[in-house]
Amino acid sequence: MPPMLDIKLIRENPEKVKKAIESKNEKGDVDKLLKLDKQRRDLIYITEDLKKQRNENSSQVALAKKEGRDAQALIVKTKEISQQIKEHDEKLQQIENEIYTELSRLPNLPHGDVPIGKDAADNVEVKRWGSIPEFDFKALDHLQLGERLNILDFKRGGKVTGSGFPVYKGLGARLERALINYMLDIHINEHGYTEIFPPFLANRESMFGTGQLPKLENDMYLADKDDLFLIPTSEVTVTNLHRDEILPGDKLPIKYTAYSACFRREAGSYGKETRGFLRVHQFNKVEMVNFVRPEESYQFHEQLLKEATDILERLNIPYRVLLLCTGDLSFAAAKCYDIETWSPAEQKWLEASSVSNFEDFQARRANIRFKDEQGAKPAFVHTLNGSGLATSRLMVSLLENYQTDEGTVIIPEPLRPYMGNMDIIKRSY
RNA sequence: GGAGAGAUGCCGGAGUGGUUGAACGGGACGGUCUCGAAAACCGUUGUGCGCAUUAGCGUACCCAGGGUUCGAAUCCCUGUCUCUCCGCCA
């Protein structure tokens, strides 16, 4: 049973841990944990001593039988010891379950660079790139463009599944596919990634490993006949690829990129924000996942950010980068950048990517370690991931930024090879 | 979905109740030999937890979880996964 936060860290710095949890607007009973930890260690001490006695007695029984002596008295006595061991083990199991439950609810601790803050309003903009387009005509939003060009069909998506399940059609479907392929190709060919095509459903162990469970159970779709969750991000299936493994040190860093559809219930969200692509239940995303040595993880975090924004720069889509404050940081992240792309119609920034360093939080929960040479002590890797990128929000920015006064959309140069060398999307029937 | 077989260390593979954390072989690493290499020979070669934290000591782990027993990798039950055959199917 792998730990999540290191119990030793909590044992030695309880106040620091309490403060960190608070800064993330999370809860956790550190005092209860400390108490249980003490109980556990005391019990282990007693129980192991009993086990030692039992093992010694059993050896003597064997010896006695071999020599034809009577061992009945010893057997009776040992039986009692075994009974005690059983009781102690049950109690220990119970305590460890409690520790596990408490521990698994504790969020990751924020990195020292992360600004203290309450919510999204306290996030810090650290970069802005590209120029916001100014149109000398009335800019259409992505819904109007989608309808006018006959490339998106939210209405029929609602019919066949429900609202929030977009349908791409004709050149819209092709553009979506082009984006996915383009991003994958850049990551594979230029950013040093290995492509993974992962399952879109994951079991509870995996969901726990990356930190979706227990907190987000209600935000995910569950296929309950098989107790499998539809993945909210391929981070889940890709990171868990190496669950319960000890990786050879010379294999690090491991960089995987994966396309997947992503499924989110978005329970409780409604209103204007849910229009079109702004908030959907199913979207497409190309994800990047890194497994790295602990001392290198912040260097890779910066690089991951570059790899994600590289796509936007090549597509010439204006974006900004936010450093999330403690209060807006997700449960599992130690530090996170959000990348937001500009929507001319909404006149606001839309989150298209989150680039996170989880340090050893996911690695502990998923038990992913590395070892340099035989005999060396295994250590937890650091895991990072970033969307590179989510196509739904990107599609909004792309359509809106590249629109013309005729209501058509120019295809960005890099995507043209993926679109049969077309350079513009016009209405097709 | 039905019938059967199986799951042991980095790999192959033994082991059906008593010093077996695990034979044997391979690989890897260190050493001897060599100008160097190969071969040969010698040695090392898992993980968690607790105590000491320098060496170490103890305990648990042979897919997972229960059970039987003084004692289980070995026996019993349940689950998961893999393979073979049949059925169904994109």
Short mmCIF file of C-alpha atoms (C1' of nucleotides) in Angstrom, two decimals:
data_model
loop_
_atom_site.label_atom_id
_atom_site.label_comp_id
_atom_site.label_asym_id
_atom_site.label_seq_id
_atom_site.Cartn_x
_atom_site.Cartn_y
_atom_site.Cartn_z
CA MET A 1 0.00 0.00 0.00
CA PRO A 2 1.85 3.06 -1.24
CA PRO A 3 1.82 6.29 0.74
CA MET A 4 0.74 9.55 -0.90
CA LEU A 5 2.27 12.33 1.05
CA ASP A 6 5.22 10.90 2.88
CA ILE A 7 4.07 10.11 6.40
CA LYS A 8 7.60 10.87 7.58
CA LEU A 9 7.30 14.37 6.19
CA ILE A 10 4.08 14.85 8.10
CA ARG A 11 5.59 13.36 11.24
CA GLU A 12 8.49 15.76 11.10
CA ASN A 13 6.81 18.94 9.81
CA PRO A 14 3.18 18.81 10.89
CA GLU A 15 2.74 22.57 11.03
CA LYS A 16 4.20 23.14 7.61
CA VAL A 17 1.91 20.53 6.12
CA LYS A 18 -1.15 22.01 7.82
CA LYS A 19 -0.38 25.46 6.42
CA ALA A 20 0.18 24.13 2.93
CA ILE A 21 -3.11 22.27 2.94
CA GLU A 22 -4.91 25.37 4.07
CA SER A 23 -3.34 27.48 1.34
CA LYS A 24 -4.86 25.14 -1.23
CA ASN A 25 -8.33 25.47 0.28
CA GLU A 26 -8.23 21.80 1.12
CA LYS A 27 -8.83 19.90 4.32
CA GLY A 28 -6.97 17.22 6.15
CA ASP A 29 -6.74 15.95 9.69
CA VAL A 30 -3.02 16.04 10.36
CA ASP A 31 -3.35 15.56 14.11
CA LYS A 32 -5.42 12.44 13.66
CA LEU A 33 -2.80 11.13 11.29
CA LEU A 34 -0.02 11.70 13.77
CA LYS A 35 -1.95 9.82 16.42
CA LEU A 36 -2.67 6.90 14.13
CA ASP A 37 0.94 6.83 13.01
CA LYS A 38 2.10 6.42 16.58
CA GLN A 39 -0.43 3.68 17.24
CA ARG A 40 0.64 1.89 14.12
CA ARG A 41 4.31 1.86 15.00
CA ASP A 42 3.69 0.66 18.53
CA LEU A 43 1.53 -2.13 17.27
CA ILE A 44 4.06 -3.20 14.68
CA TYR A 45 6.71 -3.44 17.35
CA ILE A 46 4.60 -5.78 19.50
CA THR A 47 3.32 -7.87 16.63
CA GLU A 48 6.69 -8.45 15.03
CA ASP A 49 8.04 -9.62 18.31
CA LEU A 50 5.25 -12.17 18.57
CA LYS A 51 5.91 -13.32 15.03
CA LYS A 52 9.51 -13.86 15.90
CA GLN A 53 8.49 -16.08 18.77
CA ARG A 54 6.07 -18.00 16.63
CA ASN A 55 8.70 -18.63 13.97
CA GLU A 56 11.21 -19.82 16.51
CA ASN A 57 8.69 -22.16 18.10
CA SER A 58 7.72 -23.61 14.76
CA SER A 59 11.32 -24.41 13.97
CA GLN A 60 11.59 -26.20 17.27
CA VAL A 61 8.47 -28.20 16.59
CA ALA A 62 9.99 -29.29 13.32
CA LEU A 63 13.19 -30.22 15.03
CA ALA A 64 11.40 -32.14 17.77
CA LYS A 65 9.35 -34.10 15.27
CA LYS A 66 12.44 -34.94 13.33
CA GLU A 67 14.02 -36.35 16.45
CA GLY A 68 10.82 -38.09 17.44
CA ARG A 69 10.24 -36.03 20.58
CA ASP A 70 6.85 -34.90 21.75
CA ALA A 71 6.09 -31.26 20.96
CA GLN A 72 2.49 -31.02 22.06
CA ALA A 73 3.08 -28.46 24.80
CA LEU A 74 4.94 -26.17 22.46
CA ILE A 75 2.26 -26.51 19.81
CA VAL A 76 -0.44 -25.51 22.24
CA LYS A 77 1.55 -22.53 23.39
CA THR A 78 2.33 -21.42 19.89
CA LYS A 79 -1.28 -21.72 18.93
CA GLU A 80 -2.02 -19.04 21.49
CA ILE A 81 0.66 -16.80 20.10
CA SER A 82 -0.73 -17.22 16.63
CA GLN A 83 -4.13 -16.22 17.87
CA GLN A 84 -2.68 -13.06 19.37
CA ILE A 85 -0.85 -12.28 16.16
CA LYS A 86 -4.07 -12.61 14.26
CA GLU A 87 -5.83 -10.16 16.53
CA HIS A 88 -2.99 -7.70 16.36
CA ASP A 89 -2.82 -7.96 12.61
CA GLU A 90 -6.50 -7.21 12.31
CA LYS A 91 -6.14 -4.18 14.49
CA LEU A 92 -3.11 -3.07 12.51
CA GLN A 93 -5.00 -3.49 9.27
CA GLN A 94 -7.77 -1.31 10.63
CA ILE A 95 -5.36 1.42 11.67
CA GLU A 96 -3.56 1.31 8.35
CA ASN A 97 -6.85 1.62 6.52
CA GLU A 98 -7.64 4.72 8.52
CA ILE A 99 -4.23 6.17 7.81
CA TYR A 100 -4.64 5.38 4.15
CA THR A 101 -8.01 7.06 4.00
CA GLU A 102 -6.80 10.20 5.76
CA LEU A 103 -3.58 10.32 3.82
CA SER A 104 -5.24 9.86 0.45
CA ARG A 105 -7.37 12.93 1.12
CA LEU A 106 -4.39 15.20 1.65
CA PRO A 107 -3.56 17.28 -1.42
CA ASN A 108 -0.09 17.76 -2.76
CA LEU A 109 1.84 20.62 -1.19
CA PRO A 110 2.46 23.71 -3.32
CA HIS A 111 5.99 24.49 -4.47
CA GLY A 112 7.70 27.51 -2.93
CA ASP A 113 7.40 29.57 -6.13
CA VAL A 114 3.64 29.37 -6.14
CA PRO A 115 1.97 32.64 -5.17
CA ILE A 116 -0.31 32.43 -2.16
CA GLY A 117 -3.84 33.23 -3.19
CA LYS A 118 -7.47 32.46 -2.69
CA ASP A 119 -8.86 31.78 -6.14
CA ALA A 120 -8.41 32.38 -9.87
CA ALA A 121 -8.32 36.14 -9.34
CA ASP A 122 -4.97 35.74 -7.60
CA ASN A 123 -3.28 33.91 -10.44
CA VAL A 124 -0.28 35.71 -11.87
CA GLU A 125 0.13 36.40 -15.58
CA VAL A 126 3.72 35.59 -16.45
CA LYS A 127 3.70 35.85 -20.21
CA ARG A 128 1.71 37.20 -23.12
CA TRP A 129 2.41 36.40 -26.75
CA GLY A 130 1.03 37.47 -30.12
CA SER A 131 -1.16 40.36 -31.09
CA ILE A 132 -4.84 40.41 -30.50
CA PRO A 133 -6.50 40.77 -33.89
CA GLU A 134 -8.63 43.80 -34.63
CA PHE A 135 -11.26 43.25 -37.25
CA ASP A 136 -12.79 46.04 -39.34
CA PHE A 137 -15.96 43.99 -39.48
CA LYS A 138 -18.17 42.36 -36.91
CA ALA A 139 -16.35 39.29 -35.72
CA LEU A 140 -18.44 36.14 -35.55
CA ASP A 141 -18.16 33.69 -32.71
CA HIS A 142 -17.21 30.07 -33.23
CA LEU A 143 -20.83 28.92 -33.09
CA GLN A 144 -21.87 31.30 -35.84
CA LEU A 145 -18.85 30.36 -37.91
CA GLY A 146 -19.46 26.67 -37.33
CA GLU A 147 -23.03 26.93 -38.45
CA ARG A 148 -22.34 29.22 -41.37
CA LEU A 149 -19.60 26.98 -42.69
CA ASN A 150 -21.56 23.84 -41.87
CA ILE A 151 -18.63 22.31 -40.00
CA LEU A 152 -19.98 22.01 -36.46
CA ASP A 153 -23.31 20.63 -35.31
CA PHE A 154 -24.01 21.04 -31.64
CA LYS A 155 -27.71 20.59 -32.09
CA ARG A 156 -27.53 17.11 -33.48
CA GLY A 157 -24.86 16.22 -30.96
CA GLY A 158 -27.45 17.05 -28.36
CA LYS A 159 -29.93 14.79 -30.08
CA VAL A 160 -27.75 11.71 -30.34
CA THR A 161 -26.13 12.02 -26.94
CA GLY A 162 -26.91 15.16 -25.02
CA SER A 163 -25.81 18.73 -24.76
CA GLY A 164 -22.08 19.18 -24.58
CA PHE A 165 -21.28 16.44 -27.08
CA PRO A 166 -20.16 18.28 -30.19
CA VAL A 167 -20.35 16.90 -33.68
CA TYR A 168 -17.75 17.91 -36.24
CA LYS A 169 -18.72 17.67 -39.83
CA GLY A 170 -17.04 17.86 -43.20
CA LEU A 171 -14.09 20.25 -43.11
CA GLY A 172 -14.70 20.74 -39.39
CA ALA A 173 -14.05 17.08 -38.76
CA ARG A 174 -11.05 17.25 -41.01
CA LEU A 175 -9.70 20.34 -39.29
CA GLU A 176 -10.05 18.65 -35.93
CA ARG A 177 -8.16 15.65 -37.20
CA ALA A 178 -5.54 17.92 -38.76
CA LEU A 179 -4.96 19.69 -35.46
CA ILE A 180 -4.55 16.44 -33.60
CA ASN A 181 -2.15 15.01 -36.14
CA TYR A 182 -0.19 18.22 -36.43
CA MET A 183 0.32 18.48 -32.68
CA LEU A 184 1.29 14.84 -32.34
CA ASP A 185 3.75 15.13 -35.21
CA ILE A 186 5.44 18.18 -33.69
CA HIS A 187 5.80 16.49 -30.32
CA ILE A 188 7.07 13.27 -31.83
CA ASN A 189 9.42 14.75 -34.41
CA GLU A 190 10.66 17.87 -32.68
CA HIS A 191 10.06 17.56 -28.95
CA GLY A 192 11.35 14.05 -28.48
CA TYR A 193 8.13 12.28 -27.50
CA THR A 194 7.03 8.70 -27.92
CA GLU A 195 3.45 8.37 -29.04
CA ILE A 196 0.97 6.37 -27.00
CA PHE A 197 -2.55 5.55 -28.04
CA PRO A 198 -4.11 4.77 -24.66
CA PRO A 199 -7.38 3.23 -23.50
CA PHE A 200 -10.16 5.75 -22.92
CA LEU A 201 -11.46 3.97 -19.83
CA ALA A 202 -9.52 3.39 -16.65
CA ASN A 203 -9.99 1.43 -13.45
CA ARG A 204 -10.10 2.77 -9.91
CA GLU A 205 -6.46 2.06 -9.19
CA SER A 206 -5.42 4.25 -12.09
CA MET A 207 -7.82 7.01 -11.13
CA PHE A 208 -6.40 6.94 -7.65
CA GLY A 209 -2.83 6.91 -8.92
CA THR A 210 -3.08 10.21 -10.73
CA GLY A 211 -5.23 11.77 -8.01
CA GLN A 212 -8.67 11.95 -9.64
CA LEU A 213 -10.01 9.64 -6.95
CA PRO A 214 -11.25 10.02 -4.36
CA LYS A 215 -11.97 13.71 -4.81
CA LEU A 216 -13.41 13.86 -8.32
CA GLU A 217 -15.55 10.73 -8.41
CA ASN A 218 -18.62 12.79 -9.20
CA ASP A 219 -17.00 14.67 -12.04
CA MET A 220 -16.34 11.58 -14.07
CA TYR A 221 -18.44 9.20 -16.14
CA LEU A 222 -18.61 5.72 -14.70
CA ALA A 223 -19.39 2.55 -16.59
CA ASP A 224 -20.65 0.91 -13.44
CA LYS A 225 -21.22 -2.60 -14.75
CA ASP A 226 -17.48 -2.89 -15.04
CA ASP A 227 -16.53 -0.22 -12.51
CA LEU A 228 -14.53 1.65 -15.14
CA PHE A 229 -14.30 5.41 -15.52
CA LEU A 230 -14.16 7.29 -18.80
CA ILE A 231 -10.93 9.23 -18.65
CA PRO A 232 -11.17 12.98 -18.07
CA THR A 233 -7.66 13.22 -19.53
CA SER A 234 -5.20 10.75 -20.99
CA GLU A 235 -2.87 11.78 -18.17
CA VAL A 236 -4.62 8.98 -16.29
CA THR A 237 -3.95 6.09 -18.62
CA VAL A 238 -0.56 7.33 -19.77
CA THR A 239 0.88 8.06 -16.32
CA ASN A 240 -0.44 4.77 -14.97
CA LEU A 241 1.38 2.91 -17.71
CA HIS A 242 4.27 2.68 -15.28
CA ARG A 243 2.27 2.13 -12.10
CA ASP A 244 4.00 -0.27 -9.70
CA GLU A 245 7.19 -0.25 -11.69
CA ILE A 246 10.81 0.49 -10.93
CA LEU A 247 12.25 2.16 -14.00
CA PRO A 248 15.94 1.88 -14.88
CA GLY A 249 17.53 5.27 -14.14
CA ASP A 250 19.09 5.51 -17.57
CA LYS A 251 15.65 5.38 -19.21
CA LEU A 252 14.74 8.75 -17.72
CA PRO A 253 13.39 11.11 -18.76
CA ILE A 254 10.48 9.26 -20.35
CA LYS A 255 8.32 11.50 -22.51
CA TYR A 256 5.00 10.24 -23.82
CA THR A 257 2.47 12.06 -25.92
CA ALA A 258 -1.02 10.77 -26.48
CA TYR A 259 -4.19 11.70 -28.21
CA SER A 260 -7.42 10.83 -26.47
CA ALA A 261 -10.98 11.91 -26.23
CA CYS A 262 -11.65 13.30 -22.75
CA PHE A 263 -14.90 12.99 -20.83
CA ARG A 264 -16.05 15.29 -18.07
CA ARG A 265 -19.45 15.46 -16.45
CA GLU A 266 -19.02 19.12 -15.48
CA ALA A 267 -21.78 18.61 -12.96
CA GLY A 268 -23.33 21.81 -11.76
CA SER A 269 -22.06 24.07 -14.51
CA TYR A 270 -24.55 25.83 -16.74
CA GLY A 271 -25.22 29.23 -18.22
CA LYS A 272 -23.36 31.22 -20.80
CA GLU A 273 -20.08 29.46 -20.17
CA THR A 274 -21.52 26.28 -21.57
CA ARG A 275 -22.16 27.62 -25.06
CA GLY A 276 -20.61 25.71 -27.88
CA PHE A 277 -17.09 24.57 -27.18
CA LEU A 278 -16.57 26.63 -24.09
CA ARG A 279 -17.58 23.80 -21.81
CA VAL A 280 -18.26 20.36 -23.20
CA HIS A 281 -18.57 16.83 -21.88
CA GLN A 282 -16.39 15.31 -24.56
CA PHE A 283 -13.40 16.89 -26.20
CA ASN A 284 -10.16 15.93 -27.85
CA LYS A 285 -6.78 16.50 -26.37
CA VAL A 286 -3.17 15.76 -27.11
CA GLU A 287 -1.40 15.26 -23.83
CA MET A 288 2.28 15.24 -22.91
CA VAL A 289 3.47 13.24 -19.90
CA ASN A 290 6.99 13.27 -18.47
CA PHE A 291 8.61 10.91 -15.98
CA VAL A 292 11.80 12.55 -14.72
CA ARG A 293 14.44 12.52 -12.00
CA PRO A 294 13.35 14.63 -9.02
CA GLU A 295 16.17 17.13 -9.29
CA GLU A 296 15.29 17.86 -12.91
CA SER A 297 11.56 18.25 -12.65
CA TYR A 298 11.34 22.03 -12.58
CA GLN A 299 13.59 22.30 -15.57
CA PHE A 300 11.27 19.93 -17.42
CA HIS A 301 8.28 21.90 -16.21
CA GLU A 302 9.55 24.99 -18.01
CA GLN A 303 10.33 22.93 -21.06
CA LEU A 304 6.87 21.41 -21.08
CA LEU A 305 5.43 24.91 -21.07
CA LYS A 306 7.59 25.77 -24.09
CA GLU A 307 6.53 22.61 -25.90
CA ALA A 308 2.88 23.50 -25.45
CA THR A 309 3.20 27.16 -26.40
CA ASP A 310 5.38 26.24 -29.37
CA ILE A 311 2.27 24.84 -31.04
CA LEU A 312 0.40 28.10 -30.51
CA GLU A 313 3.25 30.19 -31.86
CA ARG A 314 3.50 28.07 -34.95
CA LEU A 315 -0.23 28.44 -35.47
CA ASN A 316 0.09 32.13 -34.65
CA ILE A 317 -2.62 32.17 -32.03
CA PRO A 318 -2.31 34.79 -29.27
CA TYR A 319 -1.99 33.38 -25.79
CA ARG A 320 -1.04 34.22 -22.25
CA VAL A 321 0.43 32.13 -19.48
CA LEU A 322 -0.81 32.20 -15.90
CA LEU A 323 1.01 30.90 -12.88
CA LEU A 324 -1.74 29.48 -10.69
CA CYS A 325 -1.91 30.60 -7.08
CA THR A 326 -2.19 28.12 -4.22
CA GLY A 327 -5.95 28.42 -3.99
CA ASP A 328 -6.51 27.62 -7.67
CA LEU A 329 -4.02 24.78 -7.84
CA SER A 330 -5.46 21.33 -8.39
CA PHE A 331 -5.40 18.61 -5.75
CA ALA A 332 -2.40 16.77 -7.15
CA ALA A 333 -0.28 19.63 -8.51
CA ALA A 334 2.68 21.31 -6.81
CA LYS A 335 2.94 24.02 -9.46
CA CYS A 336 0.91 24.72 -12.54
CA TYR A 337 0.81 27.05 -15.51
CA ASP A 338 -2.39 27.59 -17.43
CA ILE A 339 -2.15 28.58 -21.05
CA GLU A 340 -5.06 30.62 -22.34
CA THR A 341 -5.79 31.48 -25.95
CA TRP A 342 -7.62 34.57 -27.11
CA SER A 343 -11.23 34.50 -28.25
CA PRO A 344 -12.04 37.62 -30.29
CA ALA A 345 -15.78 37.00 -30.10
CA GLU A 346 -15.87 36.39 -26.36
CA GLN A 347 -13.25 39.08 -25.87
CA LYS A 348 -11.58 36.93 -23.31
CA TRP A 349 -8.95 34.30 -22.65
CA LEU A 350 -9.87 30.62 -22.79
CA GLU A 351 -7.93 27.92 -20.99
CA ALA A 352 -6.42 25.63 -23.59
CA SER A 353 -3.80 23.91 -21.51
CA SER A 354 -2.61 23.20 -18.00
CA VAL A 355 1.02 22.38 -17.50
CA SER A 356 1.64 20.82 -14.11
CA ASN A 357 4.43 19.45 -12.02
CA PHE A 358 3.17 16.85 -9.57
CA GLU A 359 6.60 16.22 -8.09
CA ASP A 360 6.39 12.81 -6.40
CA PHE A 361 2.70 13.01 -5.49
CA GLN A 362 1.37 10.89 -8.32
CA ALA A 363 4.48 8.73 -8.24
CA ARG A 364 3.79 7.86 -4.62
CA ARG A 365 0.14 7.12 -5.19
CA ALA A 366 0.87 5.11 -8.31
CA ASN A 367 4.13 3.70 -6.92
CA ILE A 368 6.36 4.69 -9.82
CA ARG A 369 10.03 4.62 -8.95
CA PHE A 370 13.43 4.52 -10.56
CA LYS A 371 16.76 3.03 -9.64
CA ASP A 372 20.18 3.80 -11.03
CA GLU A 373 22.00 0.57 -10.37
CA GLN A 374 21.39 -2.69 -8.63
CA GLY A 375 21.63 -2.41 -4.91
CA ALA A 376 20.75 1.26 -5.01
CA LYS A 377 17.67 2.37 -3.18
CA PRO A 378 14.70 3.03 -5.45
CA ALA A 379 13.35 6.59 -5.40
CA PHE A 380 10.08 8.06 -6.62
CA VAL A 381 10.17 9.76 -10.00
CA HIS A 382 8.58 13.12 -10.55
CA THR A 383 5.69 13.22 -12.98
CA LEU A 384 4.59 16.17 -15.06
CA ASN A 385 2.03 16.66 -17.73
CA GLY A 386 0.62 19.31 -19.95
CA SER A 387 -2.03 19.52 -22.59
CA GLY A 388 -0.45 20.12 -25.89
CA LEU A 389 -3.25 21.07 -26.45
CA ALA A 390 -6.98 20.65 -25.94
CA THR A 391 -8.57 21.08 -29.35
CA SER A 392 -11.96 22.40 -28.25
CA ARG A 393 -10.77 25.73 -26.88
CA LEU A 394 -8.07 25.88 -29.50
CA MET A 395 -10.70 25.43 -32.18
CA VAL A 396 -12.62 28.42 -30.82
CA SER A 397 -9.56 30.62 -31.00
CA LEU A 398 -8.49 29.26 -34.33
CA LEU A 399 -11.81 29.78 -36.07
CA GLU A 400 -12.33 33.21 -34.57
CA ASN A 401 -8.81 34.52 -35.08
CA TYR A 402 -8.59 33.30 -38.65
CA GLN A 403 -12.01 34.45 -39.82
CA THR A 404 -12.41 36.80 -42.78
CA ASP A 405 -14.98 39.46 -43.56
CA GLU A 406 -16.69 36.94 -45.83
CA GLY A 407 -17.37 34.59 -42.95
CA THR A 408 -14.79 32.10 -44.13
CA VAL A 409 -11.80 30.83 -42.20
CA ILE A 410 -8.23 30.84 -43.41
CA ILE A 411 -6.40 27.63 -42.63
CA PRO A 412 -3.13 28.30 -40.80
CA GLU A 413 -0.15 27.44 -42.94
CA PRO A 414 1.15 24.51 -40.85
CA LEU A 415 -2.20 22.72 -41.02
CA ARG A 416 -2.57 22.91 -44.78
CA PRO A 417 -0.61 19.74 -45.53
CA TYR A 418 -3.10 17.94 -43.29
CA MET A 419 -6.03 19.49 -45.18
CA GLY A 420 -5.19 18.46 -48.71
CA ASN A 421 -3.32 21.76 -49.14
CA MET A 422 -6.53 23.77 -48.88
CA ASP A 423 -5.98 27.29 -47.63
CA ILE A 424 -9.49 28.35 -46.72
CA ILE A 425 -12.66 26.88 -45.29
CA LYS A 426 -15.76 27.96 -47.17
CA ARG A 427 -19.26 26.72 -46.80
CA SER A 428 -19.79 23.33 -48.34
CA TYR A 429 -23.11 21.57 -48.63
"C1'" G B 1 -20.87 -16.11 -22.74
"C1'" G B 2 -19.20 -21.79 -22.20
"C1'" A B 3 -14.91 -25.46 -21.37
"C1'" G B 4 -9.90 -26.10 -19.97
"C1'" A B 5 -4.65 -24.59 -18.59
"C1'" G B 6 -1.67 -21.28 -16.08
"C1'" A B 7 0.38 -16.90 -12.90
"C1'" U B 8 7.38 -18.03 -8.84
"C1'" G B 9 13.09 -13.09 -8.59
"C1'" C B 10 15.70 -8.88 -14.60
"C1'" C B 11 14.47 -13.40 -17.97
"C1'" G B 12 13.79 -18.80 -18.46
"C1'" G B 13 12.49 -22.38 -15.11
"C1'" A B 14 12.39 -25.98 -10.50
"C1'" G B 15 9.91 -26.47 -6.19
"C1'" U B 16 2.98 -30.07 -3.39
"C1'" G B 17 3.49 -28.55 4.16
"C1'" G B 18 9.21 -27.69 8.12
"C1'" U B 19 16.13 -22.88 8.01
"C1'" U B 20 13.21 -21.85 0.70
"C1'" G B 21 13.91 -15.16 -0.02
"C1'" A B 22 13.46 -19.40 -2.77
"C1'" A B 23 17.41 -24.97 -6.64
"C1'" C B 24 19.35 -24.79 -11.67
"C1'" G B 25 20.33 -21.98 -16.18
"C1'" G B 26 20.74 -17.18 -18.60
"C1'" G B 27 21.52 -11.95 -18.24
"C1'" A B 28 23.69 -7.80 -15.58
"C1'" C B 29 27.47 -5.89 -12.23
"C1'" G B 30 32.31 -6.36 -9.43
"C1'" G B 31 36.90 -9.13 -9.14
"C1'" U B 32 41.00 -12.71 -10.69
"C1'" C B 33 43.56 -13.85 -15.23
"C1'" U B 34 45.13 -10.81 -20.01
"C1'" C B 35 48.88 -5.87 -23.53
"C1'" G B 36 43.52 -5.73 -24.30
"C1'" A B 37 39.34 -8.75 -25.16
"C1'" A B 38 37.00 -13.51 -25.18
"C1'" A B 39 36.89 -17.91 -22.37
"C1'" A B 40 37.41 -19.78 -17.49
"C1'" C B 41 37.01 -19.13 -12.27
"C1'" C B 42 35.24 -16.40 -7.68
"C1'" G B 43 31.70 -13.06 -5.73
"C1'" U B 44 27.33 -9.83 -5.99
"C1'" U B 45 22.54 -9.42 -7.97
"C1'" G B 46 14.40 -7.92 -5.24
"C1'" U B 47 10.92 -4.85 -2.41
"C1'" G B 48 8.03 -2.76 1.70
"C1'" C B 49 7.78 -1.87 6.83
"C1'" G B 50 9.63 -1.32 12.15
"C1'" C B 51 13.86 -0.45 15.42
"C1'" A B 52 18.95 1.31 15.28
"C1'" U B 53 20.12 4.85 11.38
"C1'" U B 54 27.27 3.74 10.83
"C1'" A B 55 27.53 -1.34 10.37
"C1'" G B 56 23.06 -3.92 11.45
"C1'" C B 57 18.76 -6.56 13.61
"C1'" G B 58 13.75 -8.06 12.99
"C1'" U B 59 9.37 -8.77 10.08
"C1'" A B 60 6.48 -9.39 5.68
"C1'" C B 61 6.17 -10.44 0.49
"C1'" C B 62 6.53 -16.66 -4.73
"C1'" C B 63 -0.72 -12.51 -9.01
"C1'" A B 64 -4.43 -10.30 -5.07
"C1'" G B 65 -7.64 -11.17 -0.78
"C1'" G B 66 -9.43 -14.66 2.76
"C1'" G B 67 -9.05 -19.74 5.21
"C1'" U B 68 -6.68 -24.44 7.26
"C1'" U B 69 -2.08 -25.47 10.30
"C1'" C B 70 2.46 -25.17 15.71
"C1'" G B 71 4.34 -24.05 10.63
"C1'" A B 72 2.27 -22.53 3.52
"C1'" A B 73 5.35 -20.58 -2.55
"C1'" U B 74 3.39 -25.50 -1.46
"C1'" C B 75 -3.44 -27.49 0.87
"C1'" C B 76 -8.74 -25.00 0.50
"C1'" C B 77 -12.07 -20.74 -1.12
"C1'" U B 78 -12.87 -16.09 -3.81
"C1'" G B 79 -11.20 -12.46 -7.24
"C1'" U B 80 -7.98 -10.49 -11.19
"C1'" C B 81 -5.09 -11.31 -15.34
"C1'" U B 82 -2.85 -14.43 -19.33
"C1'" C B 83 -3.15 -18.55 -22.82
"C1'" U B 84 -5.98 -22.53 -25.73
"C1'" C B 85 -10.70 -24.29 -27.76
"C1'" C B 86 -16.06 -23.19 -28.76
"C1'" G B 87 -19.88 -19.36 -29.32
"C1'" C B 88 -20.86 -14.16 -30.40
"C1'" C B 89 -19.09 -9.72 -32.65
"C1'" A B 90 -16.80 -3.99 -35.02
#
